[in-house]
Tab-separated table of C-alpha atoms and ligand atoms in Angstrom:
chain	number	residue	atom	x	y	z
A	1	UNK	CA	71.071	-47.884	116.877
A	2	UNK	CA	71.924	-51.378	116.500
A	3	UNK	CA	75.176	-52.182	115.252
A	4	UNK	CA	76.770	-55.543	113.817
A	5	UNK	CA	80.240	-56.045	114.186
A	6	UNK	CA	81.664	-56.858	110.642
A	7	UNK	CA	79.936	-54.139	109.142
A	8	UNK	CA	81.547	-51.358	108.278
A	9	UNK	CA	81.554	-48.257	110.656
A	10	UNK	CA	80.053	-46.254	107.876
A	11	UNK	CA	76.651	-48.735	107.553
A	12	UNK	CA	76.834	-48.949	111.962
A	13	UNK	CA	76.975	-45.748	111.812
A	14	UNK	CA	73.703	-44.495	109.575
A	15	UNK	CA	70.329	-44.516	110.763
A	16	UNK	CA	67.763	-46.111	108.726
A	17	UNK	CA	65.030	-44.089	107.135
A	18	UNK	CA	62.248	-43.351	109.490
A	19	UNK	CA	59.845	-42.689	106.140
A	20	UNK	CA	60.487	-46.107	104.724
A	21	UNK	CA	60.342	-47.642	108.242
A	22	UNK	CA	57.198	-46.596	109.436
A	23	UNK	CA	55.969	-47.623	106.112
A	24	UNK	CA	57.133	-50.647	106.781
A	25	UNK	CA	55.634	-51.290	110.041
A	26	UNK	CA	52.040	-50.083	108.286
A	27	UNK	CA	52.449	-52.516	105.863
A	28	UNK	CA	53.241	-55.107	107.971
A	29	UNK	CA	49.993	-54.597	110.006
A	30	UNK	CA	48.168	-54.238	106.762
A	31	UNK	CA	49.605	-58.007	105.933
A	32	UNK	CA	47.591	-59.494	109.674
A	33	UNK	CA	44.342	-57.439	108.448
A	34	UNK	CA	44.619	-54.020	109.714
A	35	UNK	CA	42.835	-51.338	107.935
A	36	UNK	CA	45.531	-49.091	107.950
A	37	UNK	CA	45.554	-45.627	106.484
A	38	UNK	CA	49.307	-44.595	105.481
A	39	UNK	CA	49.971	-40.809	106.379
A	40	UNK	CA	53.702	-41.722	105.805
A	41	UNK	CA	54.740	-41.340	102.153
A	42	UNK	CA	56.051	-39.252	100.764
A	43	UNK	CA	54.253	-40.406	96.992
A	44	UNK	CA	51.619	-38.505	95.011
A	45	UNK	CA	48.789	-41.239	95.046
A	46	UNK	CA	48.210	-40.557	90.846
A	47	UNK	CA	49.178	-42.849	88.357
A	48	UNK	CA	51.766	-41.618	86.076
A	49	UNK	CA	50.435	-39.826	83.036
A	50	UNK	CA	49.307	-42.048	79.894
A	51	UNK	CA	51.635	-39.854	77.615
A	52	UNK	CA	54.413	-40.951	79.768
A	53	UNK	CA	53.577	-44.699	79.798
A	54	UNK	CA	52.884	-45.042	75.954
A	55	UNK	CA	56.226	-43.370	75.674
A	56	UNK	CA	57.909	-46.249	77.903
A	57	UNK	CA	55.625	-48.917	76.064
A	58	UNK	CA	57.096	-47.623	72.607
A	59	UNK	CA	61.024	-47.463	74.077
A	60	UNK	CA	60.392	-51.106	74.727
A	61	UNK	CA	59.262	-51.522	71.023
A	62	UNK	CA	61.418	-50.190	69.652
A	63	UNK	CA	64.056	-52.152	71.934
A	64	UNK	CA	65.476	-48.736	73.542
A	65	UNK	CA	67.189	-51.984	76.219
A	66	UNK	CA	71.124	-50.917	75.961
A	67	UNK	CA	72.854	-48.975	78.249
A	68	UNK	CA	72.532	-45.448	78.593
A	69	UNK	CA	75.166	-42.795	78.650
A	70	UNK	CA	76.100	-42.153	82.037
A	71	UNK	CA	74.826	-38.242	82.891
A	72	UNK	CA	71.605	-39.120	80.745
A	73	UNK	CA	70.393	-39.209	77.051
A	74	UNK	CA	71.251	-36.162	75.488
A	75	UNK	CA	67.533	-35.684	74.117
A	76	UNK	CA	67.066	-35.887	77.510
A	77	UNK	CA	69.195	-33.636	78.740
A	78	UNK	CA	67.876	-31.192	76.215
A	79	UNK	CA	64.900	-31.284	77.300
A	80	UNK	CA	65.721	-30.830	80.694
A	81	UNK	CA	67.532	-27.446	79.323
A	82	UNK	CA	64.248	-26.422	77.812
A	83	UNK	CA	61.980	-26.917	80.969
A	84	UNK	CA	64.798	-25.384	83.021
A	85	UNK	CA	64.742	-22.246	81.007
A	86	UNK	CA	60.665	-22.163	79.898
A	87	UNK	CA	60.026	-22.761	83.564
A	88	UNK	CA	62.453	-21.236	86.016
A	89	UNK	CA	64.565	-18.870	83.482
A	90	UNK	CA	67.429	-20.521	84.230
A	91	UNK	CA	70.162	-21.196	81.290
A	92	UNK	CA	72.055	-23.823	81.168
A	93	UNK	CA	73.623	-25.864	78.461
A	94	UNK	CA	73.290	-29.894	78.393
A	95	UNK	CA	76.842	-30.813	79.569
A	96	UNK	CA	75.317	-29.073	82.802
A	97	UNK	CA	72.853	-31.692	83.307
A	98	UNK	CA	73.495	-35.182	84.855
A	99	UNK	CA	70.469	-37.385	84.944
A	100	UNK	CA	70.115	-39.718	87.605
A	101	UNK	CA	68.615	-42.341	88.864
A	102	UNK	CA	66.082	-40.161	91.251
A	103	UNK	CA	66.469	-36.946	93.402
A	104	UNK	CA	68.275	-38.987	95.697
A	105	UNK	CA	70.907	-40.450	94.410
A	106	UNK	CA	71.832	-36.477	92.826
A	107	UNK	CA	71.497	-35.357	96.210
A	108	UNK	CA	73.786	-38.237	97.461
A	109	UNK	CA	76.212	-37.702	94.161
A	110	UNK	CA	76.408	-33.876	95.167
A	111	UNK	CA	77.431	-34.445	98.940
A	112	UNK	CA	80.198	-37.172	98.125
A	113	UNK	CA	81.237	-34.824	95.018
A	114	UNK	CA	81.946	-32.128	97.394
A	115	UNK	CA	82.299	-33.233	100.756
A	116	UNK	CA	85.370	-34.330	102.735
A	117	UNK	CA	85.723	-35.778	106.255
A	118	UNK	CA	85.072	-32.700	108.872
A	119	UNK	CA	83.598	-30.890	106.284
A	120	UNK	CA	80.348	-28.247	107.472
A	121	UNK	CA	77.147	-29.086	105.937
A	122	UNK	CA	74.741	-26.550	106.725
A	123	UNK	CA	71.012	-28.021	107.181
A	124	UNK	CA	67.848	-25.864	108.542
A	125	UNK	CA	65.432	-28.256	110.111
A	126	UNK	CA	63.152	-29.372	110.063
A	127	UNK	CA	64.662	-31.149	107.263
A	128	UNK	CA	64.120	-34.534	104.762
A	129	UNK	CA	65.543	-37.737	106.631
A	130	UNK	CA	68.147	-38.382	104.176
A	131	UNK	CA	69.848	-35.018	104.067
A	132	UNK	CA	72.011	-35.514	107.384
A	133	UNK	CA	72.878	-39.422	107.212
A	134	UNK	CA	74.031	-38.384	103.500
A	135	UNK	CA	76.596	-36.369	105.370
A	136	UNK	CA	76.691	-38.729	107.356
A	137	UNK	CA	78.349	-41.193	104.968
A	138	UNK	CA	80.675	-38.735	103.151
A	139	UNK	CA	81.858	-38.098	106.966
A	140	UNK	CA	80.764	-34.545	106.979
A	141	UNK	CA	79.404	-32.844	109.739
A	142	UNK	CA	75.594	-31.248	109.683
A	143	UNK	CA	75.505	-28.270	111.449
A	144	UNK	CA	71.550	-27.566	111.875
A	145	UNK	CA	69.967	-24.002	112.122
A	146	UNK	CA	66.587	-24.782	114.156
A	147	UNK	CA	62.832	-23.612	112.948
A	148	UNK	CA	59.724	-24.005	114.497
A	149	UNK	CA	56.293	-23.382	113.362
A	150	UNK	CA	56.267	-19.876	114.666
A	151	UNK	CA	58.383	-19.049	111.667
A	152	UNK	CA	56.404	-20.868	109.498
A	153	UNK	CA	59.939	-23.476	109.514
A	154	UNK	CA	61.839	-20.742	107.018
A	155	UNK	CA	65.680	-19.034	108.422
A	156	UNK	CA	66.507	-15.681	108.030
A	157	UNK	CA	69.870	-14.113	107.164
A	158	UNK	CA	71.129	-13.651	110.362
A	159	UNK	CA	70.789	-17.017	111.710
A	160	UNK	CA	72.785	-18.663	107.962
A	161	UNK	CA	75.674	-16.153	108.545
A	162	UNK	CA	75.474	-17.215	112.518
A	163	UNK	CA	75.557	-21.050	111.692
A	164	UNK	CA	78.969	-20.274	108.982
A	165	UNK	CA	82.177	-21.655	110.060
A	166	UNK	CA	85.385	-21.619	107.989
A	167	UNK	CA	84.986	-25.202	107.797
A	168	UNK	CA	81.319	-25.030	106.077
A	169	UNK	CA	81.411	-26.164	102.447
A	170	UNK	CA	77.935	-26.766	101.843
A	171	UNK	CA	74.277	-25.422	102.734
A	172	UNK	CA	71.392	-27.685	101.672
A	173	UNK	CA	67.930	-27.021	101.847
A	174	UNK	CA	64.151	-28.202	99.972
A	175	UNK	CA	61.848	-25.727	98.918
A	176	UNK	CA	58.716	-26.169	98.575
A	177	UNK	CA	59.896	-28.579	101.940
A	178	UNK	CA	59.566	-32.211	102.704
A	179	UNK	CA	58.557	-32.151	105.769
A	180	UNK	CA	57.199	-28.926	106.256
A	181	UNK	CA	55.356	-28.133	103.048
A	182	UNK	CA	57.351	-24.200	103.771
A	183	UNK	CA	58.154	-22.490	100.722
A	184	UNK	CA	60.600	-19.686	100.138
A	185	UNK	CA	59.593	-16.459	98.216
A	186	UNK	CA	61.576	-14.472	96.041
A	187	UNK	CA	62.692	-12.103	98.857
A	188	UNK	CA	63.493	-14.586	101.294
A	189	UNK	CA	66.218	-16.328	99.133
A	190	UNK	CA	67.213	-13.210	97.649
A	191	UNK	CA	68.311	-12.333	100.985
A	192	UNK	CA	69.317	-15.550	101.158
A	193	UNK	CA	71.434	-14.851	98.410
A	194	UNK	CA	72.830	-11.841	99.798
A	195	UNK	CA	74.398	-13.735	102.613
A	196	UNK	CA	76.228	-15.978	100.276
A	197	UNK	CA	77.761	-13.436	98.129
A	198	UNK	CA	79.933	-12.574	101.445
A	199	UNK	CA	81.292	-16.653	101.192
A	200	UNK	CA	82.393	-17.398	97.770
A	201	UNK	CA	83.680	-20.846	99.109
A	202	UNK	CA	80.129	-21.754	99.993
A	203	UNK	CA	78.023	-24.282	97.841
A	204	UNK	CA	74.231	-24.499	98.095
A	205	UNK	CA	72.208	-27.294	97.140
A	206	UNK	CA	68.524	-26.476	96.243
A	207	UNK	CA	66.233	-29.086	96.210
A	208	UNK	CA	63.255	-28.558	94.041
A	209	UNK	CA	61.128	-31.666	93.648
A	210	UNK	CA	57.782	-30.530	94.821
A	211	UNK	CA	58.651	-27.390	92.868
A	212	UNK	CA	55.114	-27.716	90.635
A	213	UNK	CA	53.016	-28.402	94.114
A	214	UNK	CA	53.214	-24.820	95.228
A	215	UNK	CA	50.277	-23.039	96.285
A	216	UNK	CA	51.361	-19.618	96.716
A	217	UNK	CA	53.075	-18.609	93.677
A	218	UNK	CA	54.956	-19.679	90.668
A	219	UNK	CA	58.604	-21.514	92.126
A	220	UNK	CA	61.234	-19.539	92.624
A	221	UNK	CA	64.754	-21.406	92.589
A	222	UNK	CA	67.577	-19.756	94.326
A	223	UNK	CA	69.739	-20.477	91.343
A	224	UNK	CA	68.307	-17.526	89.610
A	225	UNK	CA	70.789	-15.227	91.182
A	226	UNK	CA	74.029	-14.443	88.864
A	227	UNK	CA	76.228	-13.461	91.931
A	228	UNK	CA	76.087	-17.209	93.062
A	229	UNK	CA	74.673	-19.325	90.280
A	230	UNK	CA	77.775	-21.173	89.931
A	231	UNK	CA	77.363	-22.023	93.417
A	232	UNK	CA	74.034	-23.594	93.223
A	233	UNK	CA	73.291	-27.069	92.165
A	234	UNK	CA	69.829	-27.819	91.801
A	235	UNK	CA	68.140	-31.324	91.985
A	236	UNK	CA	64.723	-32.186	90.695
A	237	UNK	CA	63.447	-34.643	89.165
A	238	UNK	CA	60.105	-36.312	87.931
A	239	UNK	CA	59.053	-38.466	90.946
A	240	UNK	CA	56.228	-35.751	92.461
A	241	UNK	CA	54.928	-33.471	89.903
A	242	UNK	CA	54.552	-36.629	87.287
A	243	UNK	CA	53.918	-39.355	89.369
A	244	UNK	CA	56.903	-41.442	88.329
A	245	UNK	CA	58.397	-42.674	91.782
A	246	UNK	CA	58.860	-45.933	90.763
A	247	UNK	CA	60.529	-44.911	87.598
A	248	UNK	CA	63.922	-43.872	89.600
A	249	UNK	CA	64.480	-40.698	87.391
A	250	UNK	CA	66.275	-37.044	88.752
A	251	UNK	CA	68.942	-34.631	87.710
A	252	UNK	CA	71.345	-32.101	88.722
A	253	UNK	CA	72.186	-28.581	87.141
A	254	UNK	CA	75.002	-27.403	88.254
A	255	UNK	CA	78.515	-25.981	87.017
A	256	UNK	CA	80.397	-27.528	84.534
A	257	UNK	CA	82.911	-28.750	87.072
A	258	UNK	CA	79.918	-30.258	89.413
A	259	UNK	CA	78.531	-31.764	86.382
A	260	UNK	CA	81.751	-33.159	85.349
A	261	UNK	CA	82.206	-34.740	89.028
A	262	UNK	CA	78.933	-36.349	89.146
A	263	UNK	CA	79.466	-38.058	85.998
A	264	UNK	CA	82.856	-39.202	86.845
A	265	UNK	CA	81.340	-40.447	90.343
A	266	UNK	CA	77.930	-42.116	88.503
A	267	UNK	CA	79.769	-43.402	85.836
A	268	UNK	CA	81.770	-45.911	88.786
A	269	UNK	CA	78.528	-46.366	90.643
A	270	UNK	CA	75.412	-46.932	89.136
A	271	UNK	CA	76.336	-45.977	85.530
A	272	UNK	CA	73.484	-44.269	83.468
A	273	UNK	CA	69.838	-44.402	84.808
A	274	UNK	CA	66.859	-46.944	82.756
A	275	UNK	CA	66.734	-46.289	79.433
A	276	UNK	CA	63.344	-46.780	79.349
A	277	UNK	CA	62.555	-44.335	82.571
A	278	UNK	CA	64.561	-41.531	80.286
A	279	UNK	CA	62.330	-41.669	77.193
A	280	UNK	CA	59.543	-41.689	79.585
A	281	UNK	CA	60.899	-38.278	81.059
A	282	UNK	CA	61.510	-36.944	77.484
A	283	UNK	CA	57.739	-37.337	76.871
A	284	UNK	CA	56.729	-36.051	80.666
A	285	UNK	CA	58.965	-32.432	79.674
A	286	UNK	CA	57.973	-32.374	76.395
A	287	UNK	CA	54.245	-32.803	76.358
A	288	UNK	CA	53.509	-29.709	78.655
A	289	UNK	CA	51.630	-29.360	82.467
A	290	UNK	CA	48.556	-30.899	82.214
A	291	UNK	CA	48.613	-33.327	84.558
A	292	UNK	CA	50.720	-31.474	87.259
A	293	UNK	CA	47.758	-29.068	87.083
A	294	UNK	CA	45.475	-31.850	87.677
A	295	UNK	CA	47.459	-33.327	90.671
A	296	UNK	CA	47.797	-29.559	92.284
A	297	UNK	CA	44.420	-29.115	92.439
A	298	UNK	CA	43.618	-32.254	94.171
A	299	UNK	CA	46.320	-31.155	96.563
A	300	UNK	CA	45.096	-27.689	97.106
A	301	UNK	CA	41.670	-29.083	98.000
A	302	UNK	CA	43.200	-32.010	100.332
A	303	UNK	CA	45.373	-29.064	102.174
A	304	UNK	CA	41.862	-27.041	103.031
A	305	UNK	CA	40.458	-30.464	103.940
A	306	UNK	CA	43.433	-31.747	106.748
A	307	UNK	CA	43.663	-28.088	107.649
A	308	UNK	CA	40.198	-27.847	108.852
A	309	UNK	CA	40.522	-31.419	110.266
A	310	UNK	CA	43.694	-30.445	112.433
A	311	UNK	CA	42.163	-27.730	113.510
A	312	UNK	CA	39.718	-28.980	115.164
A	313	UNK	CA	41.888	-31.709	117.219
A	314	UNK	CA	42.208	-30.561	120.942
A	315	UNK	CA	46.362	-30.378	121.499
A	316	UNK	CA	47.520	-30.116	118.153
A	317	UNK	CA	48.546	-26.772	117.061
A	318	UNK	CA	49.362	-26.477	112.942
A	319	UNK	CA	50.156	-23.735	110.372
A	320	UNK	CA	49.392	-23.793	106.807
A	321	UNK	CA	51.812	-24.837	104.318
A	322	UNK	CA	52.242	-23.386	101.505
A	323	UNK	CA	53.567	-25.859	99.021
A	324	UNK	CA	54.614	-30.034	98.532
A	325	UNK	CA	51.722	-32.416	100.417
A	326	UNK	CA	52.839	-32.467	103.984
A	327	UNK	CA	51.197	-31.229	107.337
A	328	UNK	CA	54.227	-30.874	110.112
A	329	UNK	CA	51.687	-29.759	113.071
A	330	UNK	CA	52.809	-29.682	116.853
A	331	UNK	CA	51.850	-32.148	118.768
A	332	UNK	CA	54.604	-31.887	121.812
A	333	UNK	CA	51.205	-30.846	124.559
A	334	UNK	CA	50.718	-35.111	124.449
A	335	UNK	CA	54.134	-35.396	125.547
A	336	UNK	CA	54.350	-37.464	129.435
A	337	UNK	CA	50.017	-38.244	128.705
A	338	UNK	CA	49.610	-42.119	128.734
A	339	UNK	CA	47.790	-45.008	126.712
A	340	UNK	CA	45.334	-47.063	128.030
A	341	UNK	CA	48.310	-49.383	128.784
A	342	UNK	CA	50.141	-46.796	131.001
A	343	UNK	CA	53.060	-46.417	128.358
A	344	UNK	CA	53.871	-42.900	128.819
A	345	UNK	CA	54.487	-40.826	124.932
A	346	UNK	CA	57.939	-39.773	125.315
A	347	UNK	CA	58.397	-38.035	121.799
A	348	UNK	CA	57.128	-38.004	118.710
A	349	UNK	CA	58.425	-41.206	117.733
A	350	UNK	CA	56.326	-42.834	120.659
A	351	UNK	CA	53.050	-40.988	119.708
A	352	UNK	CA	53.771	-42.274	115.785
A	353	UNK	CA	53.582	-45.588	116.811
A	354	UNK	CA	50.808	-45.009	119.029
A	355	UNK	CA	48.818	-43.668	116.189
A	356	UNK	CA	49.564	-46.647	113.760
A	357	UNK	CA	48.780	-49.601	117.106
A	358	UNK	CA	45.738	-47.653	118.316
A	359	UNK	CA	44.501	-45.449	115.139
A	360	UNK	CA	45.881	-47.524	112.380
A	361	UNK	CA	47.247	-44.380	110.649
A	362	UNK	CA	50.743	-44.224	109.378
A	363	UNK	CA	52.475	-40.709	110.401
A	364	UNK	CA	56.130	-40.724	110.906
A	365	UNK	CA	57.809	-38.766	114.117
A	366	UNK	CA	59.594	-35.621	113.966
A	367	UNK	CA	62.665	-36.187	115.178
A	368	UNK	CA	63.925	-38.251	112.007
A	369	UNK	CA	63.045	-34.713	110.468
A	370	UNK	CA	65.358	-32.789	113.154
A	371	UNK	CA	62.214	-31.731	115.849
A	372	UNK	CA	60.846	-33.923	117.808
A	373	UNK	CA	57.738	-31.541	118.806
A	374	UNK	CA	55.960	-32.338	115.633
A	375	UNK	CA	54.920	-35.095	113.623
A	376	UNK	CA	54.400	-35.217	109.520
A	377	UNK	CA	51.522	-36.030	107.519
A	378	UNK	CA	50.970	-36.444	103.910
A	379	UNK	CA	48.242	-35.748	102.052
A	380	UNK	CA	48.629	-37.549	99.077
A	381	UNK	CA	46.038	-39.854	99.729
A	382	UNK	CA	41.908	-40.048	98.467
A	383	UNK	CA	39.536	-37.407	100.480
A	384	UNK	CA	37.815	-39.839	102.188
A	385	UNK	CA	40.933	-41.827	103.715
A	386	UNK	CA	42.112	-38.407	105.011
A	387	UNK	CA	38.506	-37.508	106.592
A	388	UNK	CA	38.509	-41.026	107.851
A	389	UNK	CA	42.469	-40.824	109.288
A	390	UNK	CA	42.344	-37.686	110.710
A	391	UNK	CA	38.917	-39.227	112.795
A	392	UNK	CA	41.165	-41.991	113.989
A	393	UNK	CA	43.280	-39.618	115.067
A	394	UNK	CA	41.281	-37.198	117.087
A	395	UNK	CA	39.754	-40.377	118.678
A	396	UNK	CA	42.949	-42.173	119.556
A	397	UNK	CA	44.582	-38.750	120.897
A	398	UNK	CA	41.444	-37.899	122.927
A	399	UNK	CA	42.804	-41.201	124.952
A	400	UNK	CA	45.643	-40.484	126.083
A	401	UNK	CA	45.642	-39.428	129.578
B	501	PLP	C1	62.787	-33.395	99.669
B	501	PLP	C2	62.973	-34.610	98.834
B	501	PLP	N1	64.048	-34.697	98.044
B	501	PLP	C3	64.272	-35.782	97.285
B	501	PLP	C4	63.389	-36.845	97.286
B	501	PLP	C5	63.726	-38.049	96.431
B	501	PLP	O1	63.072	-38.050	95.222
B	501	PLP	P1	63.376	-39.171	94.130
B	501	PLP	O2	62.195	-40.078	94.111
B	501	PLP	O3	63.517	-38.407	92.846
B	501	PLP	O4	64.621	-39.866	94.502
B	501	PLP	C6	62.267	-36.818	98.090
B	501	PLP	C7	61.346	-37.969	98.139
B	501	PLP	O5	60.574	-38.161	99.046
B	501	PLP	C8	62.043	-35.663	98.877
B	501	PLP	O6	60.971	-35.581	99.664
């Protein structure tokens, strides 16, 4: 990690994304010429419903411009109380809801909410980039509980309670997961659950955004458990099941008190989130599924495609996931092979970049996501682009030697 001196230790001291950086490098081969495929997003390749934009189009009519309250519009908010119930069953009122501006920033507003120096942040891997350099900067300390592909990348009980310390505080996990695509069922964070009934000073933060692109079953949020509902805060927000990345638009449920901490914390941040963005979210909760049906389908159909596609790659070794629109297949057998230059692959970050110099595709390494043995696709892009990337791949990892 490269530091500068006058920068603060906390900047020196966090990693950069590895998401947004190996999009960056794809894009900057795109700009000589390169026909580049990106496997490295994390964005659902759909335009944002037209529902959603007319309802932006008409906030700017009707000069919706001002600042916003700081934990969100309370239409907003309500509305957010609605799907939260209709949806997932959960109750909550609106002074439960802070509105933000993306799943990010909540997830970032949770950990500096509750977090103090030395504090345990619990973190199964593999796990979303951000999650540890988040505790990172609130000077916390991520104590990881490793998966592999064996166990389709889920914990049990028994290794949560063996990864609690007095000093944990917080336990943070996505399902469906970024990078993994694992989801949780009912059972498995019931027992879940169980474990945290036994640590009352234990927080849990449940990241839900790829709740709708779930394969398996309807979601199932670990919130929905009385015993330690007041525990859980859960983030989601509209970026993957409504296309609306660029509109920067999340929330948090969470207790009273969280809520109430969050909005203290926004409110000498960023303040409240676009006004425009919010009406646009009104209009995405209001108006009903649709087009997250739409999208899943697509998704569902790319997963059989890539599946079959991986499969048939000599060395690679994948499961299937069961939710979000990620492949997170072993590839540790090309580990010490070489490129036609003699550079030997050291780890997955080596074969990523061999992939995007020799295949042109985009994939970003495992070990930003906590195991270096794998590497993650996404498969949020057209059919043919995937047929076509995953042939660049084959061919560029039959050469390695
Ligand atoms: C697991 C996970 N959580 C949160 C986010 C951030 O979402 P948002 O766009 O709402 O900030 C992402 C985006 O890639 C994600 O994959």
């Amino acid at each position: 990690m490269s530091t500068t001196p006058y920068l603060s230790d906390r900047i020196n001291n966090l990693s950069e994304s590895a998401t947004l950086k190996m999009t960056k490098l794809g894009r900057e081969l795109a700009a000589k010429g390169v026909n580049v495929i990106s496997l490295s997003v994390g964005e659902p390749d759909f335009n944002t419903p037209d529902n959603v934009k007319n309802a932006a189009k008409q906030a700017l009519d009707d000069n919706f411009t001002r600042y916003s309250p700081v934990p969100g519009y309370p239409e907003l908010r309500q509305a957010i109380v609605n799907k939260l119930k209709n949806e997932n069953g959960l109750d909550y009122d609106p002074s439960q809801i802070v509105v933000s501006t993306g799943a990010k920033q909540s997830l970032s507003n949770v950990i500096l909410t509750l977090i103090n120096p030395g504090d345990e942040v619990i973190i199964p891997t593999p796990y979303w980039v951000s999650y540890s350099e988040m505790v990172v900067l609130a000077e916390g300390k991520s104590v990881f509980i490793n998966t592999d592909i064996d166990s389709d990348f889920k914990i049990t009980p028994a290794q949560l309670e063996a990864a609690i310390t007095p000093k944990t505080k917080l336990f943070m996990f996505s399902s469906p997961c970024n990078p993994t695509g694992s989801v949780y069922s009912k059972a498995e964070l019931e027992a879940l659950a169980k474990v945290f009934e036994k640590y009352p000073n234990i927080f849990i933060l449940s990241d839900e955004i790829y709740e709708h692109i779930n394969f398996i079953d309807k979601h199932e949020s670990i919130a929905q458990f009385p015993s330690i509902k007041d525990r859980v805060i859960v983030v989601n927000g509209f970026s993957k099941a409504y296309a609306m990345t660029g509109w920067r638009l999340g929330y948090i449920a969470a207790s009273k008190e969280i809520a109430a901490a969050n909005d203290k914390l926004q409110g000498q941040t960023t303040s409240g989130t676009c006004s425009i963005a919010q009406r646009a979210g009104i209009a995405a909760y209001n108006d009903g599924l649709e087009s997250v049906k739409v999208m899943k389908e697509a998704f569902l159909r790319r997963r059989e495609l890539v599946y079959n596609l991986l499969n048939e790659i000599p060395g690679v070794k994948t499961n299937l996931p069961e939710g979000a629109f990620y492949f997170f297949p072993q590839i540790s057998s090309f580990f010490g092979k070489k490129d036609l230059n003699g550079n030997v692959i050291k780890g997955s970050a080596d074969l990523a970049l061999y992939l995007l110099n020799e295949g042109h595709i985009a994939t970003v390494g495992g070990d930003s996501f906590g195991n270096d043995n794998y590497i993650r696709l996404s498969y949020a892009a057209s059919d043919e682009s995937l047929i076509e990337a995953l042939r660049r791949m084959k061919e560029a990892l039959a050469k390695l030697v």
